[in-house]
Amino acid sequence: MTAADYAKQGDACFFENRYEDAITAYNQALQIQPDLADTWNNRGVVLTRMQRSPEAIASYEQATTIRPTYPDAWNHRGLVLLELRKYPEAISWYEQQMQAKPHHAH
């Protein structure tokens, strides 16, 4: 299977609420092709749902490192930081998001 196949498998597992399987599939995709920003972001979303915040934040950071103008990843990371009550860090993150894509800021 290709990285895209594993990523699609991860998406399907996510929509079926099979989070561990989704993470496994995303990890396999990223082993093959580590520069898939969408897969890093989707992995972060699953980890957020699983309440694995540090890992989710790391995934969102990978996504924005690969694609600096990726508003969804910026937004998702900011939301996790808010949930963790890390307000100064969240504010800083949202400021970076606005600089990356001003018309998408929330």
mmCIF file of C-alpha atoms in Angstrom:
data_model
loop_
_atom_site.group_PDB
_atom_site.id
_atom_site.type_symbol
_atom_site.label_atom_id
_atom_site.label_comp_id
_atom_site.label_asym_id
_atom_site.label_seq_id
_atom_site.Cartn_x
_atom_site.Cartn_y
_atom_site.Cartn_z
ATOM 1 C CA MET A 1 0.000 0.000 0.000
ATOM 2 C CA THR A 2 1.077 3.590 -0.599
ATOM 3 C CA ALA A 3 1.205 6.409 1.923
ATOM 4 C CA ALA A 4 -2.010 7.787 0.402
ATOM 5 C CA ASP A 5 -3.697 4.405 0.870
ATOM 6 C CA TYR A 6 -2.744 4.308 4.539
ATOM 7 C CA ALA A 7 -3.879 7.912 5.001
ATOM 8 C CA LYS A 8 -7.278 7.079 3.462
ATOM 9 C CA GLN A 9 -7.501 4.023 5.698
ATOM 10 C CA GLY A 10 -6.767 6.270 8.687
ATOM 11 C CA ASP A 11 -9.520 8.663 7.621
ATOM 12 C CA ALA A 12 -12.005 5.789 7.295
ATOM 13 C CA CYS A 13 -11.097 4.471 10.736
ATOM 14 C CA PHE A 14 -11.478 7.953 12.204
ATOM 15 C CA PHE A 15 -14.988 8.315 10.801
ATOM 16 C CA GLU A 16 -15.848 4.910 12.317
ATOM 17 C CA ASN A 17 -14.505 6.093 15.719
ATOM 18 C CA ARG A 18 -11.731 3.478 15.535
ATOM 19 C CA TYR A 19 -9.113 5.858 16.814
ATOM 20 C CA GLU A 20 -6.286 3.436 17.598
ATOM 21 C CA ASP A 21 -6.611 1.924 14.116
ATOM 22 C CA ALA A 22 -6.618 5.426 12.623
ATOM 23 C CA ILE A 23 -3.395 6.322 14.448
ATOM 24 C CA THR A 24 -1.776 3.081 13.272
ATOM 25 C CA ALA A 25 -2.738 3.796 9.658
ATOM 26 C CA TYR A 26 -1.577 7.429 9.844
ATOM 27 C CA ASN A 27 1.728 6.331 11.376
ATOM 28 C CA GLN A 28 2.235 3.865 8.539
ATOM 29 C CA ALA A 29 1.513 6.591 5.974
ATOM 30 C CA LEU A 30 3.971 8.936 7.663
ATOM 31 C CA GLN A 31 6.684 6.284 7.803
ATOM 32 C CA ILE A 32 6.450 5.995 4.035
ATOM 33 C CA GLN A 33 6.041 9.708 3.336
ATOM 34 C CA PRO A 34 6.739 11.954 6.344
ATOM 35 C CA ASP A 35 5.909 15.209 4.539
ATOM 36 C CA LEU A 36 2.134 14.712 4.395
ATOM 37 C CA ALA A 37 0.805 17.794 6.188
ATOM 38 C CA ASP A 38 -2.828 16.662 5.939
ATOM 39 C CA THR A 39 -1.994 13.319 7.514
ATOM 40 C CA TRP A 40 -0.127 15.008 10.388
ATOM 41 C CA ASN A 41 -3.132 17.276 10.924
ATOM 42 C CA ASN A 42 -5.624 14.404 10.807
ATOM 43 C CA ARG A 43 -3.440 12.413 13.197
ATOM 44 C CA GLY A 44 -3.566 15.396 15.537
ATOM 45 C CA VAL A 45 -7.354 15.526 15.340
ATOM 46 C CA VAL A 46 -7.594 11.846 16.301
ATOM 47 C CA LEU A 47 -5.129 12.314 19.153
ATOM 48 C CA THR A 48 -7.147 15.305 20.347
ATOM 49 C CA ARG A 49 -10.272 13.146 20.402
ATOM 50 C CA MET A 50 -8.323 10.564 22.395
ATOM 51 C CA GLN A 51 -7.295 13.316 24.856
ATOM 52 C CA ARG A 52 -3.615 12.771 24.062
ATOM 53 C CA SER A 53 -2.901 16.491 23.912
ATOM 54 C CA PRO A 54 0.935 16.547 23.866
ATOM 55 C CA GLU A 55 1.022 14.134 20.940
ATOM 56 C CA ALA A 56 -1.731 16.067 19.169
ATOM 57 C CA ILE A 57 0.177 19.322 19.551
ATOM 58 C CA ALA A 58 3.300 17.667 18.142
ATOM 59 C CA SER A 59 1.311 16.458 15.121
ATOM 60 C CA TYR A 60 -0.096 19.922 14.462
ATOM 61 C CA GLU A 61 3.407 21.372 14.741
ATOM 62 C CA GLN A 62 4.641 18.894 12.129
ATOM 63 C CA ALA A 63 1.771 19.877 9.832
ATOM 64 C CA THR A 64 2.572 23.581 10.098
ATOM 65 C CA THR A 65 6.290 22.967 9.703
ATOM 66 C CA ILE A 66 5.589 21.208 6.418
ATOM 67 C CA ARG A 67 2.923 23.704 5.327
ATOM 68 C CA PRO A 68 3.337 27.015 7.188
ATOM 69 C CA THR A 69 0.095 28.379 5.743
ATOM 70 C CA TYR A 70 -2.131 25.542 7.005
ATOM 71 C CA PRO A 71 -4.974 27.249 8.882
ATOM 72 C CA ASP A 72 -6.681 24.066 10.101
ATOM 73 C CA ALA A 73 -3.539 22.805 11.818
ATOM 74 C CA TRP A 74 -2.896 26.241 13.353
ATOM 75 C CA ASN A 75 -6.475 26.398 14.599
ATOM 76 C CA HIS A 76 -6.561 22.844 15.964
ATOM 77 C CA ARG A 77 -3.359 23.352 17.933
ATOM 78 C CA GLY A 78 -4.686 26.593 19.364
ATOM 79 C CA LEU A 79 -7.861 24.847 20.488
ATOM 80 C CA VAL A 80 -5.868 22.151 22.289
ATOM 81 C CA LEU A 81 -3.819 24.818 24.041
ATOM 82 C CA LEU A 82 -7.009 26.578 25.120
ATOM 83 C CA GLU A 83 -8.418 23.309 26.468
ATOM 84 C CA LEU A 84 -5.201 22.868 28.452
ATOM 85 C CA ARG A 85 -5.602 26.459 29.726
ATOM 86 C CA LYS A 86 -2.251 27.438 28.272
ATOM 87 C CA TYR A 87 -3.596 30.849 27.348
ATOM 88 C CA PRO A 88 -0.368 32.778 26.620
ATOM 89 C CA GLU A 89 0.854 29.959 24.378
ATOM 90 C CA ALA A 90 -2.550 29.765 22.665
ATOM 91 C CA ILE A 91 -2.550 33.517 22.040
ATOM 92 C CA SER A 92 0.935 33.309 20.560
ATOM 93 C CA TRP A 93 -0.133 30.397 18.384
ATOM 94 C CA TYR A 94 -3.199 32.252 17.090
ATOM 95 C CA GLU A 95 -1.066 35.309 16.340
ATOM 96 C CA GLN A 96 1.164 33.082 14.214
ATOM 97 C CA GLN A 97 -1.934 31.704 12.508
ATOM 98 C CA MET A 98 -3.125 35.194 11.642
ATOM 99 C CA GLN A 99 0.271 36.008 10.151
ATOM 100 C CA ALA A 100 0.234 32.782 8.155
ATOM 101 C CA LYS A 101 -3.254 33.294 6.764
ATOM 102 C CA PRO A 102 -4.878 36.551 7.913
ATOM 103 C CA HIS A 103 -8.228 36.061 6.179
ATOM 104 C CA HIS A 104 -8.804 32.722 7.953
ATOM 105 C CA ALA A 105 -8.291 33.894 11.534
ATOM 106 C CA HIS A 106 -11.098 33.121 13.962
#
